[in-house]
Coordinates of C-alpha atoms in Angstrom, one line a residue:
X1 CA -5.2 49.2 -4.9
X2 CA -4.9 46.2 -7.3
X3 CA -5.1 42.9 -5.5
X4 CA -2.2 40.5 -5.9
X5 CA -1.9 36.8 -6.6
X6 CA 1.3 34.9 -6.4
X7 CA 1.6 31.9 -8.8
X8 CA 4.6 29.5 -8.9
X9 CA 3.8 25.9 -9.9
X10 CA 5.7 22.8 -11.1
X11 CA 2.5 21.2 -12.2
X12 CA 1.3 23.6 -15.0
X13 CA -2.0 21.8 -15.6
X14 CA -4.7 24.4 -15.9
X15 CA -2.5 27.3 -14.7
X16 CA -2.7 29.4 -17.9
X17 CA -6.5 29.5 -17.8
X18 CA -6.5 30.2 -14.0
X19 CA -4.0 33.1 -14.4
X20 CA -5.9 34.6 -17.3
X21 CA -9.1 34.6 -15.3
X22 CA -7.4 36.2 -12.3
X23 CA -6.1 39.0 -14.6
X24 CA -9.6 39.5 -16.0
X25 CA -10.8 39.9 -12.4
X26 CA -8.3 42.6 -11.8
X27 CA -5.5 40.8 -10.1
X28 CA -1.8 41.5 -10.5
X29 CA 0.0 38.2 -11.0
X30 CA 3.4 37.7 -9.3
X31 CA 5.6 34.8 -10.5
X32 CA 9.0 33.3 -10.8
X33 CA 11.1 31.0 -12.9
X34 CA 9.4 28.6 -15.3
X35 CA 5.9 29.7 -14.3
X36 CA 6.7 33.3 -15.1
X37 CA 8.2 32.3 -18.5
X38 CA 5.1 30.3 -19.4
X39 CA 2.8 33.2 -18.5
X40 CA 4.9 35.6 -20.5
X41 CA 5.0 33.3 -23.5
X42 CA 1.2 33.2 -23.5
X43 CA 0.8 37.0 -23.1
X44 CA -0.5 36.9 -19.6
X45 CA 0.6 40.0 -17.7
X46 CA 3.0 39.0 -15.0
X47 CA 5.3 40.8 -12.5
X48 CA 8.6 39.1 -11.5
X49 CA 9.0 38.4 -7.8
X50 CA 12.4 40.1 -7.9
X51 CA 10.7 43.3 -9.0
X52 CA 8.7 43.2 -5.7
X53 CA 11.6 42.2 -3.5
X54 CA 14.2 44.4 -5.2
X55 CA 16.5 41.5 -4.7
X56 CA 17.6 39.0 -7.4
X57 CA 17.3 35.3 -7.3
X58 CA 20.5 33.9 -5.9
X59 CA 22.2 30.5 -5.3
X60 CA 20.9 28.9 -8.5
X61 CA 17.4 29.8 -7.6
X62 CA 17.5 28.4 -4.0
X63 CA 16.6 31.9 -2.7
X64 CA 14.0 33.9 -4.5
X65 CA 10.8 34.2 -2.5
X66 CA 12.3 34.0 1.0
X67 CA 11.9 37.7 1.5
X68 CA 9.9 40.0 3.8
X69 CA 8.3 41.7 0.8
X70 CA 6.7 38.4 0.0
X71 CA 6.1 36.9 3.4
X72 CA 5.0 40.2 4.9
X73 CA 2.3 40.2 2.2
X74 CA 1.3 36.7 3.1
X75 CA 1.3 36.9 6.9
X76 CA 0.1 40.4 7.6
X77 CA -3.4 40.7 9.0
X78 CA -5.1 42.9 6.5
X79 CA -7.4 44.6 9.1
X80 CA -5.0 44.8 12.1
X81 CA -4.0 48.4 12.4
X82 CA -0.5 47.7 13.6
X83 CA 0.1 45.2 10.8
X84 CA -1.2 47.6 8.2
X85 CA 1.0 50.4 9.6
X86 CA 4.1 48.2 9.5
X87 CA 3.3 47.0 6.0
X88 CA 2.8 50.5 4.8
X89 CA 6.0 51.7 6.5
X90 CA 8.0 49.0 4.6
X91 CA 6.1 49.2 1.3
X92 CA 4.7 45.7 1.6
X93 CA 1.5 45.0 -0.2
X94 CA -0.9 42.2 0.7
X95 CA -1.0 39.1 -1.4
X96 CA -4.6 37.8 -1.4
X97 CA -4.2 34.6 -3.5
X98 CA -1.3 32.1 -3.4
X99 CA -1.2 29.3 -6.0
X100 CA 1.8 27.1 -5.4
X101 CA 2.8 23.5 -5.8
X102 CA 6.2 22.0 -5.1
X103 CA 9.3 20.6 -6.7
X104 CA 8.7 17.0 -7.9
X105 CA 10.5 15.3 -5.1
X106 CA 8.5 12.1 -5.2
X107 CA 8.8 11.8 -8.9
X108 CA 12.6 12.3 -8.6
X109 CA 13.1 9.6 -5.9
X110 CA 10.8 7.2 -7.9
X111 CA 13.6 6.9 -10.4
X112 CA 15.6 3.7 -9.8
X113 CA 19.0 5.4 -10.3
X114 CA 18.3 8.6 -8.3
X115 CA 21.3 10.0 -6.6
X116 CA 21.6 11.6 -3.2
X117 CA 22.4 15.0 -4.8
X118 CA 19.4 14.8 -7.2
X119 CA 17.1 14.0 -4.4
X120 CA 18.4 16.9 -2.3
X121 CA 18.2 19.4 -5.1
X122 CA 14.5 18.5 -5.5
X123 CA 13.6 19.4 -2.0
X124 CA 11.5 22.6 -2.2
X125 CA 12.1 25.2 0.5
X126 CA 10.5 28.4 -0.8
X127 CA 7.3 26.7 -1.9
X128 CA 6.3 25.0 1.4
X129 CA 7.3 28.2 3.2
X130 CA 4.9 30.3 1.1
X131 CA 2.2 27.7 1.4
X132 CA 2.5 27.5 5.1
X133 CA 2.5 31.3 5.5
X134 CA -0.6 31.7 3.4
X135 CA -2.4 28.8 5.0
X136 CA -1.7 30.1 8.5
X137 CA -3.1 33.5 7.4
X138 CA -6.2 31.9 5.7
X139 CA -8.5 34.4 7.4
X140 CA -7.2 36.8 4.7
X141 CA -5.4 34.7 2.1
X142 CA -6.8 32.1 -0.3
X143 CA -4.1 29.4 -0.8
X144 CA -4.3 26.8 -3.6
X145 CA -2.1 23.7 -3.9
X146 CA -4.3 21.5 -6.1
X147 CA -5.4 22.3 -9.7
X148 CA -8.7 20.7 -9.0
X149 CA -9.6 23.7 -6.8
X150 CA -9.1 26.4 -9.4
X151 CA -12.6 26.3 -10.7
X152 CA -14.3 26.5 -7.3
X153 CA -12.1 29.5 -6.3
X154 CA -12.8 31.3 -9.5
X155 CA -16.5 30.7 -9.1
X156 CA -16.6 32.4 -5.7
X157 CA -14.4 35.3 -6.9
X158 CA -16.7 36.0 -9.8
X159 CA -19.8 35.8 -7.7
X160 CA -18.7 37.8 -4.6
X161 CA -15.2 39.3 -5.3
X162 CA -13.7 37.0 -2.6
X163 CA -13.7 33.5 -1.4
X164 CA -15.7 32.4 1.7
X165 CA -14.0 31.7 5.0
X166 CA -15.2 28.1 4.8
X167 CA -13.4 27.7 1.5
X168 CA -10.2 29.3 2.8
X169 CA -10.2 27.0 5.8
X170 CA -10.8 24.0 3.6
X171 CA -7.9 25.0 1.3
X172 CA -5.6 25.8 4.2
X173 CA -6.2 22.3 5.7
X174 CA -5.4 20.8 2.4
X175 CA -2.2 22.7 2.2
X176 CA -1.0 21.5 5.6
X177 CA -1.9 17.9 4.6
X178 CA 0.1 18.4 1.4
X179 CA 3.2 19.9 3.0
X180 CA 3.1 17.3 5.8
X181 CA 3.0 14.5 3.2
X182 CA 5.8 16.2 1.2
X183 CA 8.0 16.4 4.3
X184 CA 7.2 12.8 5.1
X185 CA 8.4 11.6 1.7
X186 CA 11.7 13.6 2.3
X187 CA 12.3 12.3 5.8
X188 CA 11.5 8.7 4.9
X189 CA 13.7 8.8 1.8
X190 CA 16.7 10.2 3.7
X191 CA 16.1 7.9 6.6
X192 CA 16.0 4.9 4.3
X193 CA 19.1 6.1 2.4
X194 CA 21.2 6.2 5.6
X195 CA 19.8 2.9 6.9
X196 CA 17.7 4.3 9.8
X197 CA 15.2 1.4 10.2
X198 CA 13.3 2.6 13.3
X199 CA 13.6 6.3 13.7
X200 CA 12.5 8.2 16.8
X201 CA 9.5 9.5 14.8
X202 CA 7.7 7.6 12.1
X203 CA 5.5 9.6 9.7
X204 CA 3.6 7.6 7.1
X205 CA 1.8 9.0 4.1
X206 CA -0.9 7.4 2.1
X207 CA -3.1 8.8 -0.7
X208 CA -6.9 8.1 -0.9
X209 CA -7.5 5.4 -3.5
X210 CA -11.2 5.0 -2.9
X211 CA -13.9 5.5 -0.3
X212 CA -15.7 2.2 0.5
X213 CA -19.3 1.5 0.9
X214 CA -18.6 0.3 4.4
X215 CA -16.0 -1.5 6.5
X216 CA -16.0 -5.0 7.8
X217 CA -19.6 -4.5 8.7
X218 CA -22.3 -2.1 7.3
X219 CA -22.3 0.1 10.3
X220 CA -18.6 0.9 9.9
X221 CA -17.3 3.7 7.6
X222 CA -14.1 2.9 5.6
X223 CA -11.7 4.0 2.9
X224 CA -8.8 2.5 1.1
X225 CA -5.5 4.4 1.0
X226 CA -2.4 3.5 -1.0
X227 CA 1.2 4.3 -0.5
X228 CA 2.4 6.4 -3.5
X229 CA 5.8 4.8 -3.3
X230 CA 4.5 1.4 -2.0
X231 CA 4.9 -2.0 -3.4
X232 CA 3.9 -2.4 -7.1
X233 CA 3.3 -6.1 -6.4
X234 CA 0.2 -5.4 -4.3
X235 CA -3.6 -5.1 -4.3
X236 CA -3.2 -1.3 -4.0
X237 CA -1.6 -1.2 -7.5
X238 CA -3.8 -3.8 -9.1
X239 CA -5.8 -3.1 -12.3
X240 CA -9.5 -4.0 -12.1
X241 CA -10.7 -5.2 -15.5
X242 CA -14.3 -6.1 -14.5
X243 CA -16.9 -6.1 -11.8
X244 CA -18.2 -3.8 -9.1
X245 CA -15.8 -2.0 -6.7
X246 CA -13.9 -3.8 -4.1
X247 CA -15.2 -3.9 -0.5
X248 CA -13.2 -3.6 2.7
X249 CA -13.3 -7.4 3.2
X250 CA -12.5 -8.0 -0.5
X251 CA -9.3 -6.0 -0.2
X252 CA -8.2 -7.8 3.0
X253 CA -8.9 -11.2 1.5
X254 CA -7.4 -10.4 -1.9
X255 CA -4.2 -9.2 -0.1
X256 CA -4.0 -12.5 1.8
X257 CA -4.5 -14.5 -1.4
X258 CA -1.8 -12.5 -3.2
X259 CA 0.7 -12.9 -0.4
X260 CA 0.3 -16.7 -0.5
X261 CA 0.5 -17.1 -4.2
X262 CA 3.7 -15.1 -4.2
X263 CA 5.4 -18.0 -2.5
X264 CA 5.3 -20.2 -5.7
X265 CA 7.2 -20.1 -9.0
X266 CA 5.5 -23.1 -10.5
X267 CA 1.8 -22.7 -11.5
X268 CA -0.2 -22.2 -8.3
X269 CA -3.7 -21.3 -7.3
X270 CA -4.8 -20.0 -3.9
X271 CA -8.4 -19.8 -2.6
X272 CA -9.0 -17.6 0.5
X273 CA -11.9 -17.1 2.8
X274 CA -11.7 -14.6 5.7
X275 CA -8.0 -14.1 5.2
X276 CA -7.1 -17.8 5.6
X277 CA -6.4 -20.2 2.7
X278 CA -9.1 -22.8 2.2
X279 CA -7.3 -24.4 -0.7
X280 CA -3.9 -24.2 -2.3
X281 CA -2.9 -26.2 -5.4
X282 CA 0.0 -26.5 -7.7
X283 CA 0.5 -28.2 -11.0
X284 CA 2.2 -28.3 -14.4
X285 CA -0.5 -25.9 -15.7
X286 CA -2.6 -23.2 -14.1
X287 CA -5.7 -25.3 -14.9
X288 CA -4.2 -28.2 -13.0
X289 CA -3.3 -25.9 -10.1
X290 CA -6.8 -24.5 -9.9
X291 CA -8.3 -28.0 -10.0
X292 CA -6.1 -29.0 -7.0
X293 CA -7.1 -25.8 -5.1
X294 CA -10.8 -26.5 -5.8
X295 CA -10.4 -30.2 -4.8
X296 CA -8.7 -29.1 -1.5
X297 CA -12.0 -27.6 -0.2
X298 CA -14.8 -27.5 -2.7
X299 CA -17.2 -26.2 -0.1
X300 CA -15.3 -23.2 1.4
X301 CA -14.2 -22.0 -2.0
X302 CA -17.8 -20.9 -2.6
X303 CA -17.8 -17.0 -2.4
X304 CA -14.0 -16.9 -2.0
X305 CA -11.1 -15.1 -3.6
X306 CA -8.8 -16.9 -6.1
X307 CA -5.3 -15.8 -6.8
X308 CA -3.3 -17.4 -9.7
X309 CA 0.3 -16.7 -10.6
X310 CA 0.0 -17.5 -14.3
X311 CA -2.2 -16.2 -17.1
X312 CA -5.7 -17.5 -17.0
X313 CA -6.5 -19.4 -20.2
X314 CA -9.8 -20.5 -21.6
X315 CA -9.9 -23.9 -20.0
X316 CA -9.2 -22.4 -16.5
X317 CA -11.7 -19.7 -17.1
X318 CA -14.4 -22.2 -17.8
X319 CA -13.7 -24.0 -14.5
X320 CA -13.7 -20.7 -12.6
X321 CA -16.9 -19.5 -14.2
X322 CA -18.7 -22.6 -12.8
X323 CA -18.2 -21.4 -9.2
X324 CA -19.5 -18.3 -7.3
X325 CA -16.3 -16.3 -6.7
X326 CA -15.9 -12.8 -5.4
X327 CA -12.5 -12.0 -7.0
X328 CA -10.0 -13.6 -9.4
X329 CA -6.5 -12.2 -9.3
X330 CA -3.9 -13.1 -12.0
X331 CA -1.0 -11.6 -14.0
X332 CA -3.3 -11.6 -17.1
X333 CA -6.3 -13.1 -18.8
X334 CA -6.5 -14.3 -22.4
X335 CA -9.1 -12.7 -24.5
X336 CA -11.1 -16.0 -24.5
X337 CA -10.9 -16.2 -20.7
X338 CA -12.1 -12.6 -20.4
X339 CA -15.0 -13.3 -22.7
X340 CA -16.1 -16.2 -20.5
X341 CA -15.6 -14.5 -17.1
X342 CA -17.1 -11.1 -17.9
X343 CA -20.4 -12.8 -18.5
X344 CA -20.6 -12.9 -14.7
X345 CA -21.7 -9.3 -13.8
X346 CA -20.4 -9.0 -10.3
X347 CA -17.2 -10.9 -10.3
X348 CA -14.1 -8.7 -9.9
X349 CA -11.2 -9.5 -12.2
X350 CA -7.8 -8.0 -11.1
X351 CA -4.5 -8.1 -12.8
X352 CA -1.1 -7.5 -11.1
X353 CA 2.3 -7.4 -12.6
X354 CA 4.0 -10.5 -11.2
X355 CA 7.3 -9.5 -12.7
X356 CA 7.6 -6.6 -10.2
X357 CA 10.1 -7.2 -7.4
X358 CA 9.4 -4.1 -5.4
X359 CA 7.8 -5.0 -2.1
X360 CA 7.2 -3.0 1.0
X361 CA 10.0 -2.8 3.5
X362 CA 7.8 -3.0 6.6
X363 CA 4.3 -4.1 7.6
X364 CA 2.3 -1.7 9.7
X365 CA -0.6 -2.7 11.9
X366 CA -2.7 -0.2 13.8
X367 CA -3.5 -0.8 17.5
X368 CA -5.5 1.6 19.6
X369 CA -3.2 4.4 20.4
X370 CA -0.3 3.3 18.3
X371 CA 1.3 1.3 15.5
X372 CA 3.2 -2.0 15.3
X373 CA 5.9 -2.0 12.6
X374 CA 7.8 -5.1 11.5
X375 CA 9.6 -6.6 8.5
X376 CA 7.4 -8.8 6.4
X377 CA 7.9 -12.6 7.0
X378 CA 9.7 -13.5 3.8
X379 CA 11.6 -16.4 5.4
X380 CA 11.1 -19.5 3.2
X381 CA 12.2 -23.1 3.0
X382 CA 15.4 -22.2 1.2
X383 CA 16.4 -19.9 4.0
X384 CA 15.9 -22.4 6.8
X385 CA 18.6 -24.5 8.4
X386 CA 16.9 -27.9 7.8
X387 CA 17.5 -30.6 10.4
X388 CA 16.0 -34.1 10.2
X389 CA 15.6 -35.1 13.8
X390 CA 14.0 -38.5 13.5
X391 CA 15.4 -41.9 12.5
X392 CA 13.6 -41.8 9.2
X393 CA 14.2 -39.2 6.6
X394 CA 11.4 -37.9 4.4
X395 CA 11.0 -39.5 1.0
X396 CA 11.4 -37.4 -2.1
X397 CA 7.6 -37.0 -2.4
X398 CA 7.3 -36.2 1.3
X399 CA 9.9 -33.4 0.9
X400 CA 7.8 -31.8 -1.8
X401 CA 4.8 -32.0 0.5
X402 CA 6.7 -30.5 3.4
X403 CA 7.9 -27.6 1.2
X404 CA 4.4 -26.9 0.1
X405 CA 3.1 -27.0 3.7
X406 CA 5.8 -24.8 5.0
X407 CA 5.1 -22.2 2.2
X408 CA 1.4 -22.1 3.2
X409 CA 1.4 -22.4 6.9
X410 CA 3.1 -19.0 7.5
X411 CA 0.1 -17.3 5.9
X412 CA -2.5 -19.1 8.2
X413 CA -3.6 -17.5 11.4
X414 CA -2.0 -19.0 14.5
X415 CA -2.2 -21.5 15.9
X416 CA -1.9 -23.0 12.5
X417 CA -1.6 -26.6 11.1
X418 CA -1.6 -27.4 7.4
X419 CA -1.9 -30.9 5.9
X420 CA -0.6 -31.4 2.4
X421 CA 0.5 -33.8 -0.3
X422 CA 3.0 -32.7 -2.9
X423 CA 0.5 -30.7 -4.9
X424 CA -2.2 -29.3 -2.7
X425 CA -3.5 -28.6 0.8
X426 CA -5.7 -31.3 2.2
X427 CA -6.6 -29.7 5.5
X428 CA -6.1 -26.3 7.2
X429 CA -6.5 -25.7 10.9
X430 CA -6.4 -21.9 11.6
X431 CA -6.6 -19.5 14.5
X432 CA -7.1 -22.0 17.3
X433 CA -6.2 -21.4 20.9
X434 CA -4.2 -24.7 21.1
X435 CA -2.2 -26.6 18.6
X436 CA -4.0 -29.9 19.0
X437 CA -7.2 -28.1 18.3
X438 CA -5.8 -26.7 15.0
X439 CA -4.5 -30.1 14.1
X440 CA -7.9 -31.8 14.7
X441 CA -9.6 -29.3 12.4
X442 CA -7.0 -30.0 9.7
X443 CA -7.3 -33.8 10.1
X444 CA -11.1 -33.6 10.0
X445 CA -11.0 -31.7 6.7
X446 CA -8.4 -33.9 5.2
X447 CA -10.2 -37.1 6.2
X448 CA -8.8 -40.2 4.5
X449 CA -6.5 -38.1 2.4
X450 CA -4.4 -37.5 5.5
X451 CA -3.1 -41.1 5.1
X452 CA 0.6 -40.7 4.0
X453 CA 0.4 -36.9 4.0
X454 CA 2.6 -34.2 5.4
X455 CA 1.9 -31.8 8.2
X456 CA 3.3 -28.3 8.7
X457 CA 3.1 -26.3 11.9
X458 CA 3.7 -22.6 12.3
X459 CA 5.3 -23.0 15.7
X460 CA 6.9 -25.8 17.8
X461 CA 5.0 -28.5 19.6
X462 CA 5.0 -27.8 23.3
X463 CA 4.6 -31.6 23.9
X464 CA 4.1 -34.8 22.0
X465 CA 0.3 -34.8 21.8
X466 CA 0.2 -33.2 18.3
X467 CA 2.4 -35.9 17.0
X468 CA 0.2 -38.6 18.6
X469 CA -2.8 -37.0 16.9
X470 CA -0.9 -36.8 13.6
X471 CA 0.0 -40.5 13.8
X472 CA -3.6 -41.5 14.3
X473 CA -4.6 -39.4 11.3
X474 CA -2.0 -41.2 9.1
X475 CA 0.5 -38.4 8.8
X476 CA 4.0 -39.6 7.6
X477 CA 6.1 -36.4 7.6
X478 CA 6.1 -33.3 9.8
X479 CA 7.8 -29.9 9.4
X480 CA 8.0 -27.6 12.4
X481 CA 10.4 -25.0 13.9
X482 CA 11.5 -27.1 16.9
X483 CA 12.8 -25.3 20.0
X484 CA 10.5 -26.6 22.7
X485 CA 11.9 -27.9 26.0
X486 CA 9.9 -31.0 25.2
X487 CA 11.2 -31.5 21.6
X488 CA 12.5 -34.9 22.5
X489 CA 9.0 -36.0 23.5
X490 CA 7.8 -35.1 20.0
X491 CA 10.8 -36.8 18.4
X492 CA 10.3 -40.0 20.4
X493 CA 6.6 -40.1 19.4
X494 CA 7.5 -39.5 15.7
X495 CA 10.1 -42.3 15.8
X496 CA 7.5 -44.6 17.5
X497 CA 5.1 -44.2 14.6
X498 CA 7.7 -44.1 11.8
X499 CA 7.1 -40.4 11.1
X500 CA 9.8 -38.3 9.5
X501 CA 10.2 -35.0 11.2
X502 CA 12.1 -31.9 10.1
X503 CA 13.0 -28.9 12.2
X504 CA 13.5 -25.5 10.5
X505 CA 14.6 -23.4 13.5
X506 CA 12.2 -20.6 12.6
X507 CA 8.5 -20.1 13.6
X508 CA 5.8 -18.4 11.6
X509 CA 3.3 -16.9 14.0
X510 CA 0.6 -14.8 12.3
X511 CA -1.9 -12.9 14.4

């Protein structure tokens, strides 16, 4: 008896050639809808599914393959006597090959004006059902969901008349990954549409972007996955213009640099090492901003990642090319800048569309055995309830320094202290077990530049010792959340030394 293959695809790439090869190998091809029409138009012999089911497509095509004549042929065990007997009794023939992919649900919901009804109508029911049936019965059925697998299947069919069990298992596993991802997109879209922030089950879907040479260390395997509907304003959607592929640590650091530079509208440059900023600068031009970032820490910037929020011009490129850098991220590079920077073989040049506003709704962090999910920390200076708690108010220049420090400190690992003037960071104390320790690191880095500078703290001062240390370093303005039971101790110390201190009411812990 002629073997059967069922083909019904929304992605028509390669399907004509695949179907023709199956026919040449003696298969009867079953199909429906647009796929059937395409095959007929190209003179590929095809049998309509309703000829097999003896039942017409109904409900605007919602029901066409959901029929025992199809699913009996997909799920029956071809060598199980009782199954064979029942299939013969009901006139059900086996279907040995299933080639199906699904309604373009993801493409539909990617449209900015997609309606609820459009999304619902693009939820495939028959396709996933056929795929799951065939994949479950992979001991007998070869199921294909990816056009990239057509050639391998044909090669085995031509060589042996059938596919190997190993191939059928591999393809079945791919099918279940595919349908799981498809259902995940549906459930997440519907949950978001009705405002369900933290559902009882969270299923996240990511697509492999690249395998990495190794993880944080050479003995760790790693890969980079991207969210298909994730933030466009992200490293996952960056375009690499030059240089070798990104490493695990490159991606982490590049993401950290990008998140910081997003804080600024004026020209800004951010240098990052080990996910902490070592220098942040602003200016009237991107060249001036980079000069300030370099000046902030000309030692740590060596081997670092630079993110800039304006186009890199020739003058800035010349400065950048004089330093060993791993990555430069920018909205664009002029042709002169590219000519200069591409002379460096290994430097990675990335562009990201800074006009994109789409950002991820939640941050997800893996812990052993689970996930932590939270909103990104997008709370900025303009969102804060600013309260000057000292006798002296900040000067205009100090206000600018405080705003800069507050924008940067939330991106520094806690406990975090950042010392700034109105254009650049002067000292960064990151990831210390106590706040005074973080402050001492920042003051040591700032040195004499701390005289008259501003200090930003990611969380409140538990006592007045940090203010005392700040006064000795020459700090003249402080911004911090406030909220400690010993706030008054810090306020009194600030008043004693003539320091202006501002409370924001919001902390910025970052672990």
